[in-house]
Tab-separated table of C-alpha atoms in Angstrom:
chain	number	residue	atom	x	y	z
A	27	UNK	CA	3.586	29.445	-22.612
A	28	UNK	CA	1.809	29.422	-19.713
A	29	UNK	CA	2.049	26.462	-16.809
A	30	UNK	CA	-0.813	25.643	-14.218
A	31	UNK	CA	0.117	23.661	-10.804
A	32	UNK	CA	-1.076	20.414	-12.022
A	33	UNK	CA	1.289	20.803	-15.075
A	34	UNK	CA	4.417	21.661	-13.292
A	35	UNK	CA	3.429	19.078	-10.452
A	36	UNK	CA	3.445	16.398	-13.198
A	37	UNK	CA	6.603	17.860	-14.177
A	38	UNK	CA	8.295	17.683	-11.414
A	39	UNK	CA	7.890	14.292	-10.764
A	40	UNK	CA	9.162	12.884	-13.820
A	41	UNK	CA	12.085	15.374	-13.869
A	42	UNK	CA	12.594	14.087	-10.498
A	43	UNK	CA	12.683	10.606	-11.173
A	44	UNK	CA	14.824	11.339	-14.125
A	45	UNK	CA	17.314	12.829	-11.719
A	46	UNK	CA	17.512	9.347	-10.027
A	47	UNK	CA	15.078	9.075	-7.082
A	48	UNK	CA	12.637	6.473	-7.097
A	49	UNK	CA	9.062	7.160	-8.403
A	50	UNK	CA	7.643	7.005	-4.490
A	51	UNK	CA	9.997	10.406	-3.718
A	52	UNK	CA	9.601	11.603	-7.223
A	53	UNK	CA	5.359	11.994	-6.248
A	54	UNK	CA	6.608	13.517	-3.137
A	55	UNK	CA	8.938	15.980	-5.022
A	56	UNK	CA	5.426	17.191	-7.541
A	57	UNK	CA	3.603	17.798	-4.311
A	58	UNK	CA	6.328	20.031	-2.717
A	59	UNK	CA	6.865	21.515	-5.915
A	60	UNK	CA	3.247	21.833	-6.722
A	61	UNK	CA	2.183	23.234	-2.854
A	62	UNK	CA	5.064	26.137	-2.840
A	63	UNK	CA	4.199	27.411	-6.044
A	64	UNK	CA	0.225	27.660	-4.857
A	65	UNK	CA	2.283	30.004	-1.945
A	66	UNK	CA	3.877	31.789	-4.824
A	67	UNK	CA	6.741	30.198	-4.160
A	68	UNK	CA	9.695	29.238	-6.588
A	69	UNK	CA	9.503	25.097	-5.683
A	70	UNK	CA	10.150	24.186	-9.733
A	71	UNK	CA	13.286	26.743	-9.104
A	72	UNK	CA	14.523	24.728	-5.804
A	73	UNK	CA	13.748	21.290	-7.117
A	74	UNK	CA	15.968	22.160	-10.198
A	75	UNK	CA	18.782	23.171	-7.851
A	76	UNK	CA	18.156	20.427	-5.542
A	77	UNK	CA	18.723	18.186	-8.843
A	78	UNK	CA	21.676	20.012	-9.991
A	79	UNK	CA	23.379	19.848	-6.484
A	80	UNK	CA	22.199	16.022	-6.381
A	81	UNK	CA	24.012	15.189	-9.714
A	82	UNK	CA	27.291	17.129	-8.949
A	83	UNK	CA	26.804	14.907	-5.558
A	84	UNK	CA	27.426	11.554	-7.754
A	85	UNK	CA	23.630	10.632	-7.630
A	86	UNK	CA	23.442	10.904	-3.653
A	87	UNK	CA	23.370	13.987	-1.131
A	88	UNK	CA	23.849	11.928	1.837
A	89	UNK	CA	25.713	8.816	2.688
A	90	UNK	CA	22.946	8.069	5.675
A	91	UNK	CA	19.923	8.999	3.316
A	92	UNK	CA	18.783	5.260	4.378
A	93	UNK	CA	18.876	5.600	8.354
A	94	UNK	CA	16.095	6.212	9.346
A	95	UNK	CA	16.661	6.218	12.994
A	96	UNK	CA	18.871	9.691	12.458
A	97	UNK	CA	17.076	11.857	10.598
A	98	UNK	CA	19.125	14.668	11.558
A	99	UNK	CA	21.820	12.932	9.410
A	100	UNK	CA	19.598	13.038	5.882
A	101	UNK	CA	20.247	16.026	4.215
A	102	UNK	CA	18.355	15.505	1.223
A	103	UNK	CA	14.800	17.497	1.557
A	104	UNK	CA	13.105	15.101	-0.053
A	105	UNK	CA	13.957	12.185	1.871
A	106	UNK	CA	14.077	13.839	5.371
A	107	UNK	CA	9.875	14.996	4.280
A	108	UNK	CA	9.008	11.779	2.908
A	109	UNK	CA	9.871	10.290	6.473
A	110	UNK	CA	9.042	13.648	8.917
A	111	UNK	CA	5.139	13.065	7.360
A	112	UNK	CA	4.961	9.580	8.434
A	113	UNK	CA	5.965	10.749	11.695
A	114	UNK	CA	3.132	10.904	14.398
A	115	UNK	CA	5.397	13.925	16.162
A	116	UNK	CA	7.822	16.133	15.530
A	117	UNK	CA	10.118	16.918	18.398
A	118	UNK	CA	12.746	19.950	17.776
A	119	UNK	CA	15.421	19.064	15.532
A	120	UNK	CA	18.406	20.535	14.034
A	121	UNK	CA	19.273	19.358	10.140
A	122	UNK	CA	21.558	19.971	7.518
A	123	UNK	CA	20.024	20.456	4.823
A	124	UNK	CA	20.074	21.214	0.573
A	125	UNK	CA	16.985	23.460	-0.515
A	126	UNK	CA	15.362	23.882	2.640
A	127	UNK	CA	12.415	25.383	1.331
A	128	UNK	CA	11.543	21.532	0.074
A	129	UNK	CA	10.932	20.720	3.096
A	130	UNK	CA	8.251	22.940	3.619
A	131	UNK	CA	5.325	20.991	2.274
A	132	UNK	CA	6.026	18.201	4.511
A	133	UNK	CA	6.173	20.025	7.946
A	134	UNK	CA	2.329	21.030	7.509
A	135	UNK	CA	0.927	17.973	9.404
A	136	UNK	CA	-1.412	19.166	12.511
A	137	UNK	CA	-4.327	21.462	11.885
A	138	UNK	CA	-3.901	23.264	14.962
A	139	UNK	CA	-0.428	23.519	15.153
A	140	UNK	CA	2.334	25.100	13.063
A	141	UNK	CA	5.684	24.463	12.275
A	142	UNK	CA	9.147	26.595	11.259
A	143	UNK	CA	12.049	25.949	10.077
A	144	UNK	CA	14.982	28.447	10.813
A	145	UNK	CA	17.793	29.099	9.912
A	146	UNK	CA	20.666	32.129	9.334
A	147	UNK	CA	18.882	34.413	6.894
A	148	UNK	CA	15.910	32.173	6.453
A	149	UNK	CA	12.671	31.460	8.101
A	150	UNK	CA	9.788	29.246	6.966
A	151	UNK	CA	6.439	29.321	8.740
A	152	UNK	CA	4.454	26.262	7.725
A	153	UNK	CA	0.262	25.562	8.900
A	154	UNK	CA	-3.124	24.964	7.627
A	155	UNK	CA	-1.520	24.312	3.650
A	156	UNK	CA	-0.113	27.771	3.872
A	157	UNK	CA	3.891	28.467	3.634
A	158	UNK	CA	5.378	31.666	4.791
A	159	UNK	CA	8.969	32.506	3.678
A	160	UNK	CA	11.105	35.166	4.922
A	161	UNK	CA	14.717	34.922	3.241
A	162	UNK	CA	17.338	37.729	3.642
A	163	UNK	CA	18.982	38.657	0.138
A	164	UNK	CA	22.123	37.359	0.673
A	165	UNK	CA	21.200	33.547	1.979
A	166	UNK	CA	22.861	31.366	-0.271
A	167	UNK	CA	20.887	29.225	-2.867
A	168	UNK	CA	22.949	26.070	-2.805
A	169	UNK	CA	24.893	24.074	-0.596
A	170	UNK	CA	24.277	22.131	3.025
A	171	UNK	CA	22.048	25.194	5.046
A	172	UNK	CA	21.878	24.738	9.239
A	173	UNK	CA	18.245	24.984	10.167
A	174	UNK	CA	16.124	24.026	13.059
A	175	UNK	CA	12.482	22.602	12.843
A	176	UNK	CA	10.342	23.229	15.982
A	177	UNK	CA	6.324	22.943	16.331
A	178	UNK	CA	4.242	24.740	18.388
A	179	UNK	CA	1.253	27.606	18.484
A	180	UNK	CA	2.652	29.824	15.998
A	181	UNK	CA	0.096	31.286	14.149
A	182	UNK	CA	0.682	32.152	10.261
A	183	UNK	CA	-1.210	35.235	8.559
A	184	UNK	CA	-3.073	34.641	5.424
A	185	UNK	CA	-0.982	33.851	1.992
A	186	UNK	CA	-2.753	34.763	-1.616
A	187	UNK	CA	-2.658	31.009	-3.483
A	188	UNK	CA	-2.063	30.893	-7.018
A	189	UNK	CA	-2.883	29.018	-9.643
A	190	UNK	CA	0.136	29.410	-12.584
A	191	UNK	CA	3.973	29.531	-12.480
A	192	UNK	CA	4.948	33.081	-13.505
A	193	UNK	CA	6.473	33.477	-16.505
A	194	UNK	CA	9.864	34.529	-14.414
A	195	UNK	CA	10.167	30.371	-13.315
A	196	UNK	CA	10.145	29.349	-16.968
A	197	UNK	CA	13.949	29.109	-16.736
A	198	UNK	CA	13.446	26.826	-13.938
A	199	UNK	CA	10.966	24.923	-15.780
A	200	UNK	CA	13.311	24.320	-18.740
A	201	UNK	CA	15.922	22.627	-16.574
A	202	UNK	CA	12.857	20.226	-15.510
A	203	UNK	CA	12.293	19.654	-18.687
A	204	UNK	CA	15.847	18.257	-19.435
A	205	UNK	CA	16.012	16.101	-16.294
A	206	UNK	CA	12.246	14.722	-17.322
A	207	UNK	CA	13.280	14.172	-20.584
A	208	UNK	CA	15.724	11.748	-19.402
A	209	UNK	CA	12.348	9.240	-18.353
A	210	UNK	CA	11.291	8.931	-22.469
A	211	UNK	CA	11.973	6.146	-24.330
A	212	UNK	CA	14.409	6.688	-27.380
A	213	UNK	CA	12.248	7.013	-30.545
A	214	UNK	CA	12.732	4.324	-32.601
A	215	UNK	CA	11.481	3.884	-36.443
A	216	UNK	CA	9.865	1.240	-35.351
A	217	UNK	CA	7.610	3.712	-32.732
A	218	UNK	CA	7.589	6.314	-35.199
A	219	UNK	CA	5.770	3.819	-37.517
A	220	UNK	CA	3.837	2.361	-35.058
A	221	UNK	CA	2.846	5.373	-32.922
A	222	UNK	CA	0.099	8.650	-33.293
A	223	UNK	CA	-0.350	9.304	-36.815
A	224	UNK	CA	-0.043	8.363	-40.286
A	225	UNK	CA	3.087	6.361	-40.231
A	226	UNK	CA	4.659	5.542	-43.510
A	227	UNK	CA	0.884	5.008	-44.822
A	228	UNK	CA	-0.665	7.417	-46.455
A	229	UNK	CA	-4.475	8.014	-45.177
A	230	UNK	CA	-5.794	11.553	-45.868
């Protein structure tokens, strides 16, 4: 099976609401997910971690994901982008933060400017809807990462988009799928009879 970005975008969001955040940051998740993956990125692969490391966190990554006057105390990447892209500036700022990359999407605010993110074995380079990514080989994939987010001139060289998840996310994409299917209602026989299709009537 084969997944285009507006597919997995949808995805996300609903697997992201069904991993408990409310449907404003579950849109914001689909467009992070939905903008790395055009930069041949793996963002279905970090939102599924970031929902993993959210649900061993009992449902919450940070205690002070509701101050918004210290945003260097949010930790969760979605929450610290849905209120850095309301932000007129961005100032340099040092976070802790799960799945860095998710933050990505939301740095990419001023035309002429560009933005990274750095941190020990990782640097993202974020401007004009393009992500760069340089990660060492041994960075780790989960837990709280030390970064700092600073904006200036730095220019970013071109990055191929594409259109489709490769087929080497599909294991990522199956993990969506469970946290998405949490948002269905139960089938009931009730629905069954009253939904798509024949029902218990006969009508070929």
């Amino acid at each position: 099976m084969s997944w285009s970005l507006g597919e997995v975008k949808s995805l996300a969001i609903k697997a992201a609401r069904g991993g408990g955040y409310p449907w404003g940051i579950a849109e914001d998740a689909g467009y992070a997910v939905e903008m790395l993956q055009k930069n041949g990125l793996a963002g279905a692969a970090a939102l599924a971690d970031l929902l993993e490391e959210r649900e061993a966190e009992d449902g919450c990554l940070s205690c002070n994901c509701h101050t918004e006057n210290r945003l260097e105390k949010i930790n969760c990447p979605l929450r610290l982008g849905a209120y850095l892209k309301d932000l007129g500036t961005l100032d340099r700022m040092a976070v802790e933060i799960y799945q860095p990359w998710l933050l990505a999407p939301f740095l990419d605010r001023h035309s002429a400017n560009a933005t990274k993110l750095t941190s020990n074995g990782l640097e993202i380079t974020v401007g004009n809807g393009k992500i760069a990514i340089e990660i060492a080989a041994n960075f780790p994939k989960s837990g709280l990462i030390s970064a700092k987010i600073a904006q200036g001139p730095l220019p970013i060289s071109d990055v191929s988009h594409h259109t489709r998840v490769p087929a080497d996310q599909f294991d990522a994409i199956s993990k969506l799928e469970i946290f998405a299917h949490r948002t269905y209602a139960p089938s009931t026989e009730q629905s069954r009879v009253a939904g798509a299709g024949a029902g218990l009537t006969e009508n070929d």
